[in-house]
PDB file of N, CA and C in Angstrom:
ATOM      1  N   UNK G 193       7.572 153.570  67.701  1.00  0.00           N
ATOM      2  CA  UNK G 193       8.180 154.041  68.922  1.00  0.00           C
ATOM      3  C   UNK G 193       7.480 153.549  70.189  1.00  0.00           C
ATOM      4  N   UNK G 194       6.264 152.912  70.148  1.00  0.00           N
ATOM      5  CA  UNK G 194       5.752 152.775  71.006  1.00  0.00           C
ATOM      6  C   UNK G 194       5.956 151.090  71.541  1.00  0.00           C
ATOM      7  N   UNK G 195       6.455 150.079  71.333  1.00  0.00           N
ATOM      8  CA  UNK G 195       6.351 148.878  70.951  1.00  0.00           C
ATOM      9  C   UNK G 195       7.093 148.348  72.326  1.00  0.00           C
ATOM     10  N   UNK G 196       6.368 148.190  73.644  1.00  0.00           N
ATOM     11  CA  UNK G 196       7.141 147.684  74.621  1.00  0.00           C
ATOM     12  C   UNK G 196       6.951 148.656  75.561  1.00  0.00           C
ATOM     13  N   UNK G 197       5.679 150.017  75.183  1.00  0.00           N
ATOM     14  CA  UNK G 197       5.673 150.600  76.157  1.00  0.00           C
ATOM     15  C   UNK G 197       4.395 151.459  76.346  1.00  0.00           C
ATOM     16  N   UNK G 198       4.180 152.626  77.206  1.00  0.00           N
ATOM     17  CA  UNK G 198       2.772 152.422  77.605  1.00  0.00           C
ATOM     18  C   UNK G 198       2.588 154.432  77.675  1.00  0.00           C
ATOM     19  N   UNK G 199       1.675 154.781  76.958  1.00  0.00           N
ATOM     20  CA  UNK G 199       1.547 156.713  76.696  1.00  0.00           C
ATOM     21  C   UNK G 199       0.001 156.532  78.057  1.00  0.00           C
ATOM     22  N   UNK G 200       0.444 157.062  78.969  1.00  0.00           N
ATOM     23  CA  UNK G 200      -0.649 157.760  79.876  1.00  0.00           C
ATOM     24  C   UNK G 200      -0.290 158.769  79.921  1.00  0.00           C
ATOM     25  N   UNK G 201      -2.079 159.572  80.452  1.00  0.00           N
ATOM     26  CA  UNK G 201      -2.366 160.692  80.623  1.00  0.00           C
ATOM     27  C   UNK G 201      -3.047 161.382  82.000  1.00  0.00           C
ATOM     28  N   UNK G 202      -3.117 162.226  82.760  1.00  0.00           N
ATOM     29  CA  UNK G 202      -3.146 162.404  84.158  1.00  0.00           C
ATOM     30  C   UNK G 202      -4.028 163.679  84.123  1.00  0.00           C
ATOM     31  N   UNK G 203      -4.819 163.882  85.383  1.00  0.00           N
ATOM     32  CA  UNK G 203      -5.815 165.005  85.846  1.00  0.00           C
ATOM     33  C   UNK G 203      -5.031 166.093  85.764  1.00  0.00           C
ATOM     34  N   UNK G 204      -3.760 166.277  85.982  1.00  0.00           N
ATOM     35  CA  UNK G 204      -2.816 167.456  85.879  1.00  0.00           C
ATOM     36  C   UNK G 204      -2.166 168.126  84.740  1.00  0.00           C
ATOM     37  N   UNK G 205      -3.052 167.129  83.758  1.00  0.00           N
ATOM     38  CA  UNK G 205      -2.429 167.432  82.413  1.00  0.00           C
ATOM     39  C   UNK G 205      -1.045 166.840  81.520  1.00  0.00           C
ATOM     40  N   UNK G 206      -0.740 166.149  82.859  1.00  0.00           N
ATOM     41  CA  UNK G 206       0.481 165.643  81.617  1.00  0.00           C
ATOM     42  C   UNK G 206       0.438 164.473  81.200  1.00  0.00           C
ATOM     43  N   UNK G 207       1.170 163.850  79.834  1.00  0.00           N
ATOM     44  CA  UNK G 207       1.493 163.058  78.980  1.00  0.00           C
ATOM     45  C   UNK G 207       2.714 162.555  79.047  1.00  0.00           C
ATOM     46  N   UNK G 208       2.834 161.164  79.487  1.00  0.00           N
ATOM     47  CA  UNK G 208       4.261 160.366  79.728  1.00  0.00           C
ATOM     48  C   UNK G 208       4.071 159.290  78.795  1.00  0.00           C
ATOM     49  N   UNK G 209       5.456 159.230  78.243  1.00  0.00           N
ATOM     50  CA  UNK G 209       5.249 157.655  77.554  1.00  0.00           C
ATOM     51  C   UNK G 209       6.514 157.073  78.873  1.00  0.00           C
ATOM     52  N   UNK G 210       5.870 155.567  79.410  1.00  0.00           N
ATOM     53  CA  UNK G 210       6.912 154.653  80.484  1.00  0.00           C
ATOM     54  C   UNK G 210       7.313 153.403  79.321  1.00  0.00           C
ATOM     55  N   UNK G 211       8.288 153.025  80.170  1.00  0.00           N
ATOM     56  CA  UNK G 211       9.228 152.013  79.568  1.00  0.00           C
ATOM     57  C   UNK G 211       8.315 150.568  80.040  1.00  0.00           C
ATOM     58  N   UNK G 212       9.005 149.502  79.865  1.00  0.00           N
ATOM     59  CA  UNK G 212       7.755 148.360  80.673  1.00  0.00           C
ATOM     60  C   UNK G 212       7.888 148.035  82.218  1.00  0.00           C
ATOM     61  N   UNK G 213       8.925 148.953  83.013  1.00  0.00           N
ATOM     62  CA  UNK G 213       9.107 149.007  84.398  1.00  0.00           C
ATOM     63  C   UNK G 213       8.071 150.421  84.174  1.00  0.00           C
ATOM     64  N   UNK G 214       7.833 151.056  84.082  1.00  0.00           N
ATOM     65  CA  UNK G 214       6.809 152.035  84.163  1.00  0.00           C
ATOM     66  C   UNK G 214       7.746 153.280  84.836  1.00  0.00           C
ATOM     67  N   UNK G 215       9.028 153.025  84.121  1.00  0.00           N
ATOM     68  CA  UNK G 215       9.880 154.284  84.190  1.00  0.00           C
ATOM     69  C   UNK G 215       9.501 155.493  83.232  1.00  0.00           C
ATOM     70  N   UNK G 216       9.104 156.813  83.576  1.00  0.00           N
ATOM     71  CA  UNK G 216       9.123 158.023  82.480  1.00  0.00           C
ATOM     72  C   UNK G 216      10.253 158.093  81.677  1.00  0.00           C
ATOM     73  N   UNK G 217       9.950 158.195  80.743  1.00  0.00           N
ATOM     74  CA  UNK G 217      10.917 158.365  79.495  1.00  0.00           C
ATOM     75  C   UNK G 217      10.995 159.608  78.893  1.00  0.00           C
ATOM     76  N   UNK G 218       9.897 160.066  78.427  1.00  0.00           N
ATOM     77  CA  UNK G 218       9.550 161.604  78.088  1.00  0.00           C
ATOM     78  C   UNK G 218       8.028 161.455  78.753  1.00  0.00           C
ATOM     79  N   UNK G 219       7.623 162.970  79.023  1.00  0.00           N
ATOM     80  CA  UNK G 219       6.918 163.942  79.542  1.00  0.00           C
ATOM     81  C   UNK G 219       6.379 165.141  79.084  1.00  0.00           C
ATOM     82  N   UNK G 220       5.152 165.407  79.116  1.00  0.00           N
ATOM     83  CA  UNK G 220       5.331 167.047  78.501  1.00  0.00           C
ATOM     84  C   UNK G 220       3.483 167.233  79.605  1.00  0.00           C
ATOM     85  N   UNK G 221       3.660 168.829  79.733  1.00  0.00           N
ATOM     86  CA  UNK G 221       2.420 169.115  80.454  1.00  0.00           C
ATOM     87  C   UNK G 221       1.738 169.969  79.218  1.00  0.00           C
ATOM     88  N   UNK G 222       0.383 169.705  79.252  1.00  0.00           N
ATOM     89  CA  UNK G 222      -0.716 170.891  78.557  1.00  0.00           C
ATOM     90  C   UNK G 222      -1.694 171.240  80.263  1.00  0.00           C
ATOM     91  N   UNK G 223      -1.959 171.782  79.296  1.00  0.00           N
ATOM     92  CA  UNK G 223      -3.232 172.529  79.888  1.00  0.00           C
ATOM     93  C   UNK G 223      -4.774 172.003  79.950  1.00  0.00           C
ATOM     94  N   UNK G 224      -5.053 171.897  81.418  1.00  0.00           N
ATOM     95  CA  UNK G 224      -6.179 171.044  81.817  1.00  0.00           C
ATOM     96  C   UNK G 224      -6.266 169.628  81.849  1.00  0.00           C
ATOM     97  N   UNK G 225      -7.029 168.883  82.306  1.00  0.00           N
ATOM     98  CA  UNK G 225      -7.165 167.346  82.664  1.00  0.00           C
ATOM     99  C   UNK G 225      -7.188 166.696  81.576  1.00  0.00           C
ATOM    100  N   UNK G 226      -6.214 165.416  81.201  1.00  0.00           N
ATOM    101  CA  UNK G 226      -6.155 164.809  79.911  1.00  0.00           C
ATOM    102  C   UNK G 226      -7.581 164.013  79.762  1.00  0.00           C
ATOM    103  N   UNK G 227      -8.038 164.233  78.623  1.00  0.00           N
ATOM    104  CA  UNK G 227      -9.445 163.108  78.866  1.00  0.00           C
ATOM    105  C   UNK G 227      -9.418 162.320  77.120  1.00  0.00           C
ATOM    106  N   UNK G 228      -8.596 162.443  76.326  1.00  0.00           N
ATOM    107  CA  UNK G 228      -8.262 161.479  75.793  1.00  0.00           C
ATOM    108  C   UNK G 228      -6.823 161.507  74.808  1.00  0.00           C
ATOM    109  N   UNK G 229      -6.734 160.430  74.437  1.00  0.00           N
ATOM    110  CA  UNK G 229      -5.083 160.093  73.847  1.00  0.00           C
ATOM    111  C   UNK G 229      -5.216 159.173  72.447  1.00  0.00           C
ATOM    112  N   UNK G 230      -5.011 159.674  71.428  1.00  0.00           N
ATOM    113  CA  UNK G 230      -4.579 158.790  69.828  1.00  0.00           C
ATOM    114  C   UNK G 230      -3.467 159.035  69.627  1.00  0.00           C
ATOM    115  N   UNK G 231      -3.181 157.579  69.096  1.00  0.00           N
ATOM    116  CA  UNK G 231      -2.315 157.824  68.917  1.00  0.00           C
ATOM    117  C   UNK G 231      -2.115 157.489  67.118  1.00  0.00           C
ATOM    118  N   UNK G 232      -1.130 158.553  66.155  1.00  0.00           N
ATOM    119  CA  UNK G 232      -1.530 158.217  65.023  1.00  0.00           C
ATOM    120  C   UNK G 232      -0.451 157.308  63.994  1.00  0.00           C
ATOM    121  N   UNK G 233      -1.098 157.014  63.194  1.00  0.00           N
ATOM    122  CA  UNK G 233      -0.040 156.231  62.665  1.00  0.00           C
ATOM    123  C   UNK G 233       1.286 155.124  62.721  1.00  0.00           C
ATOM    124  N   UNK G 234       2.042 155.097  62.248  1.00  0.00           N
ATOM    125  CA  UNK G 234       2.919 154.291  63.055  1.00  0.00           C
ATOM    126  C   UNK G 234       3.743 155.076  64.307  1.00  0.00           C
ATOM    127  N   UNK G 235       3.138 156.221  64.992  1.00  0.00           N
ATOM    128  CA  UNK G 235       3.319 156.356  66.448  1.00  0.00           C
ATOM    129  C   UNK G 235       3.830 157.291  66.837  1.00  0.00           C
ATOM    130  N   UNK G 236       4.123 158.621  65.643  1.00  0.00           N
ATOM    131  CA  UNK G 236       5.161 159.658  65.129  1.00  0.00           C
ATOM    132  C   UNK G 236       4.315 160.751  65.921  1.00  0.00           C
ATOM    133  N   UNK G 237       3.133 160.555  66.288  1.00  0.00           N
ATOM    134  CA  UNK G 237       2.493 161.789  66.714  1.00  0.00           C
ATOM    135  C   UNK G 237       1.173 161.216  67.641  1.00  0.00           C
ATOM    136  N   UNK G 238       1.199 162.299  68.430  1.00  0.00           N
ATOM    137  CA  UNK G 238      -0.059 161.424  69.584  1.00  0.00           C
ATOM    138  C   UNK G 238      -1.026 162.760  69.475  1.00  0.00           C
ATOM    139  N   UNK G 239      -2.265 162.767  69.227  1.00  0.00           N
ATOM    140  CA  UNK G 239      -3.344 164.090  69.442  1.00  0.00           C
ATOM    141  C   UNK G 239      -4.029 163.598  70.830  1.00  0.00           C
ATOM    142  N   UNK G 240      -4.188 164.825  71.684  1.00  0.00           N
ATOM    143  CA  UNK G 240      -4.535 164.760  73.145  1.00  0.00           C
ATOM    144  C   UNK G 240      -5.701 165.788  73.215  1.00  0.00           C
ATOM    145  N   UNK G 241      -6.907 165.464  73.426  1.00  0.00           N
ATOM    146  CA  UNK G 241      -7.924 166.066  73.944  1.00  0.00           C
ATOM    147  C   UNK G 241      -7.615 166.281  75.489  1.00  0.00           C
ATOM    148  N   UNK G 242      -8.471 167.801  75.864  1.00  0.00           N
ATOM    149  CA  UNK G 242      -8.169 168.069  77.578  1.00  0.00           C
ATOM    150  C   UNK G 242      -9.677 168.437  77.978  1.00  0.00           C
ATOM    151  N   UNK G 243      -9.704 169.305  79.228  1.00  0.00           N
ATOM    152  CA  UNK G 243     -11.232 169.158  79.643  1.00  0.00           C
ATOM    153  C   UNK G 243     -11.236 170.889  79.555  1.00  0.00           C
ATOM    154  N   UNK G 244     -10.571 171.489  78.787  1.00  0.00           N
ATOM    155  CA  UNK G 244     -10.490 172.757  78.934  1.00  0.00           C
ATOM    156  C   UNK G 244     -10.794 172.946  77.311  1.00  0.00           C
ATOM    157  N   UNK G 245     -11.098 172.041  76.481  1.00  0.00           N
ATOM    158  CA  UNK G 245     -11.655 171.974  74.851  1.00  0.00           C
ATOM    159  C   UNK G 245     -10.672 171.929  73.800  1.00  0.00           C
ATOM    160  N   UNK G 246      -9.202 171.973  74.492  1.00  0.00           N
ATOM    161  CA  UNK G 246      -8.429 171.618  73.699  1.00  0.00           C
ATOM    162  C   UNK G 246      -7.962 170.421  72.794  1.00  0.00           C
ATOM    163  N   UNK G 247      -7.710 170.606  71.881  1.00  0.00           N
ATOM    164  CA  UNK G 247      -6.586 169.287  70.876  1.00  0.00           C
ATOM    165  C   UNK G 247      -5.031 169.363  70.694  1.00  0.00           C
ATOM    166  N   UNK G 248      -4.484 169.078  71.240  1.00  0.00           N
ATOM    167  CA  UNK G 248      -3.302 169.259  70.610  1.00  0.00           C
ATOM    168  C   UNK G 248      -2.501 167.863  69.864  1.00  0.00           C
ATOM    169  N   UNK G 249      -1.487 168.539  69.254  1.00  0.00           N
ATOM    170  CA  UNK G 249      -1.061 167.540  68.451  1.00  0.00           C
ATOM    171  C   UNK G 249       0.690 167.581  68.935  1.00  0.00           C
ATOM    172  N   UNK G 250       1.132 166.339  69.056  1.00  0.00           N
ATOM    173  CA  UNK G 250       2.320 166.418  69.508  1.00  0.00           C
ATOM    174  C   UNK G 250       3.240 165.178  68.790  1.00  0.00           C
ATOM    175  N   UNK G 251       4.561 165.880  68.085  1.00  0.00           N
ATOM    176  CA  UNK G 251       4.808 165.098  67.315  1.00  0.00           C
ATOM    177  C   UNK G 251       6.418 164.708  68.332  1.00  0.00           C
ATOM    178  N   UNK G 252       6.413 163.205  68.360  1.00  0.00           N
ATOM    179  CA  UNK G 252       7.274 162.624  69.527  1.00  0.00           C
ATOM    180  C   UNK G 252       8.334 162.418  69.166  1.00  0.00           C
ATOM    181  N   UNK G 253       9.032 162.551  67.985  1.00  0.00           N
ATOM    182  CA  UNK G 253      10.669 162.651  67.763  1.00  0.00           C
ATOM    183  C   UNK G 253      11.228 163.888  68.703  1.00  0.00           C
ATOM    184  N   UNK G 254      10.682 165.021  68.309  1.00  0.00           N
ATOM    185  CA  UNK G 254      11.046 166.500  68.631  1.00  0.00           C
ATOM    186  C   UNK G 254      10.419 166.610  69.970  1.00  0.00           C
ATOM    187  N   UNK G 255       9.426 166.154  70.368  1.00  0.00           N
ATOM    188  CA  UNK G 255       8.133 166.830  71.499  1.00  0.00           C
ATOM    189  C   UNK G 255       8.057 167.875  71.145  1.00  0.00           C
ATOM    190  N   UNK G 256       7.319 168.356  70.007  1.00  0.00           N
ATOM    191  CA  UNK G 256       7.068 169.292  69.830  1.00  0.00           C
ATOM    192  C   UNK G 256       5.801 169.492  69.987  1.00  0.00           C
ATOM    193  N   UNK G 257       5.337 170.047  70.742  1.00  0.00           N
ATOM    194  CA  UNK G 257       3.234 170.795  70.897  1.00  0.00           C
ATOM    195  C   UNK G 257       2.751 171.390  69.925  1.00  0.00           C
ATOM    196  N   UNK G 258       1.862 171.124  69.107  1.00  0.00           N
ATOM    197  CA  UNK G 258       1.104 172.380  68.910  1.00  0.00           C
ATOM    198  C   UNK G 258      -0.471 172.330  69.376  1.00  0.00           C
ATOM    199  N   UNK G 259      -1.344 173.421  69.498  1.00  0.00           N
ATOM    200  CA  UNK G 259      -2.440 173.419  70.220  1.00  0.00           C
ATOM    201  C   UNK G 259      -3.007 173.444  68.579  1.00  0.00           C
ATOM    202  N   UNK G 260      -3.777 172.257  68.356  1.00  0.00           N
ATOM    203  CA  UNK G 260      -4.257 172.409  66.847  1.00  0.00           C
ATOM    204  C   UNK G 260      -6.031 173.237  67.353  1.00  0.00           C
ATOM    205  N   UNK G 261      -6.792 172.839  67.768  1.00  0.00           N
ATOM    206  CA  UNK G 261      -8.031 173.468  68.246  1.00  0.00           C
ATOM    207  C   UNK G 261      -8.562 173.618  69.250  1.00  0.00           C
ATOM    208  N   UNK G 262      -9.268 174.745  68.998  1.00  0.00           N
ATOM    209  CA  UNK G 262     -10.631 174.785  70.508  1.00  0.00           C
ATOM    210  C   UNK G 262     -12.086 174.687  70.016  1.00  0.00           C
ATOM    211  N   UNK G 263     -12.340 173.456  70.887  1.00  0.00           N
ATOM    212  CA  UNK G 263     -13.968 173.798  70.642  1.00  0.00           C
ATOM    213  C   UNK G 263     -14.468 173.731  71.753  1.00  0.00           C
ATOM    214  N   UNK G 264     -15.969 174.114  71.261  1.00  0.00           N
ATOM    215  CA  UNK G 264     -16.837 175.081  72.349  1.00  0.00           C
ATOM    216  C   UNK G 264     -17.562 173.716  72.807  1.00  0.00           C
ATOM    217  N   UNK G 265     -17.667 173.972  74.135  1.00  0.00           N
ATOM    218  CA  UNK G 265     -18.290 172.755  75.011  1.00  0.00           C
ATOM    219  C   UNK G 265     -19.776 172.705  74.999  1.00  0.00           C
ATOM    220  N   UNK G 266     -20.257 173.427  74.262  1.00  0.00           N
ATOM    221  CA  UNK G 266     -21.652 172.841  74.058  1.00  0.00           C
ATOM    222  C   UNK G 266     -22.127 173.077  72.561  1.00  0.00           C
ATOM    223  N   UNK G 267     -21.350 172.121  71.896  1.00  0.00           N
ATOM    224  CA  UNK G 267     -21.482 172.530  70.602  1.00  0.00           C
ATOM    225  C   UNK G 267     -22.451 171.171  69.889  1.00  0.00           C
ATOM    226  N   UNK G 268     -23.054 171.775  69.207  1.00  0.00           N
ATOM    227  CA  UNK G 268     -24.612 171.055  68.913  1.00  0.00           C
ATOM    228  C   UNK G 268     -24.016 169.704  67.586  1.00  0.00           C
ATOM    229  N   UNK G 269     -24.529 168.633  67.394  1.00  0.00           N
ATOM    230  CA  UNK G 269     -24.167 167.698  66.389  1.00  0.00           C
ATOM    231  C   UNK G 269     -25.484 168.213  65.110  1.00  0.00           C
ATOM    232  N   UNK G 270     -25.371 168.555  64.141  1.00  0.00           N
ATOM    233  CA  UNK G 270     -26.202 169.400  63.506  1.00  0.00           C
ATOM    234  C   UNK G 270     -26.250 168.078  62.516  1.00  0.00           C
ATOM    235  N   UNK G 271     -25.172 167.048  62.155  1.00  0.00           N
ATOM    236  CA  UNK G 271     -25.665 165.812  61.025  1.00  0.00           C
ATOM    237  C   UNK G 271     -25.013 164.720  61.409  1.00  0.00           C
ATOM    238  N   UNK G 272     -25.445 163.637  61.242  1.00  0.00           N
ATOM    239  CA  UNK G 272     -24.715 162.516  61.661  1.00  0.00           C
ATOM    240  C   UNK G 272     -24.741 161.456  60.574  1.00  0.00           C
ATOM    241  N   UNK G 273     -23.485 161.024  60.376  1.00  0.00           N
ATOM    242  CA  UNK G 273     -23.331 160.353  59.400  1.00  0.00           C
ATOM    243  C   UNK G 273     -22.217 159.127  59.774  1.00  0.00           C
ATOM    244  N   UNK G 274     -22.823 157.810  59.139  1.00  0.00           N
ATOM    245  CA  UNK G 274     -21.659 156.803  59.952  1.00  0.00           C
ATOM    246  C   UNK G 274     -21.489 156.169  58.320  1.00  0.00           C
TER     247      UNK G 274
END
């Protein structure tokens, strides 16, 4: 779904995918400043980190939201493994 076009994310929280004139196509707002965007698979679903500790997961046939987690902003890395 994505092939010719471009998913930004904005301080106000919302999520647009534009066309290649950088027309909105779909839209949706969360909650707090977007600070990052995956997108998964072949393109069926985008997970959006915010600055308020959220994840959500949003699956782009439907736009459907869900808020999958919260985590705590000072949360310690206890093992690291690559």
């Amino acid at each position: 779904p994505f092939l010719g076009k471009l998913l930004v994310g904005s301080g106000n929280g919302e999520i647009a995918i534009l066309d290649s004139k950088y027309k909105r196509l779909i839209s949706c707002q969360l909650r707090g400043t977007v600070s990052s965007l995956h997108v998964r698979g072949n393109g069926h679903q985008i997970f959006c980190g915010t600055s308020e500790n959220n994840v959500y997961r949003i699956n782009i046939g439907k736009l459907q939201i869900f808020k999958s987690r919260r985590f705590l902003g000072n949360a310690k890395i206890l093992k690291k493994k690559f």
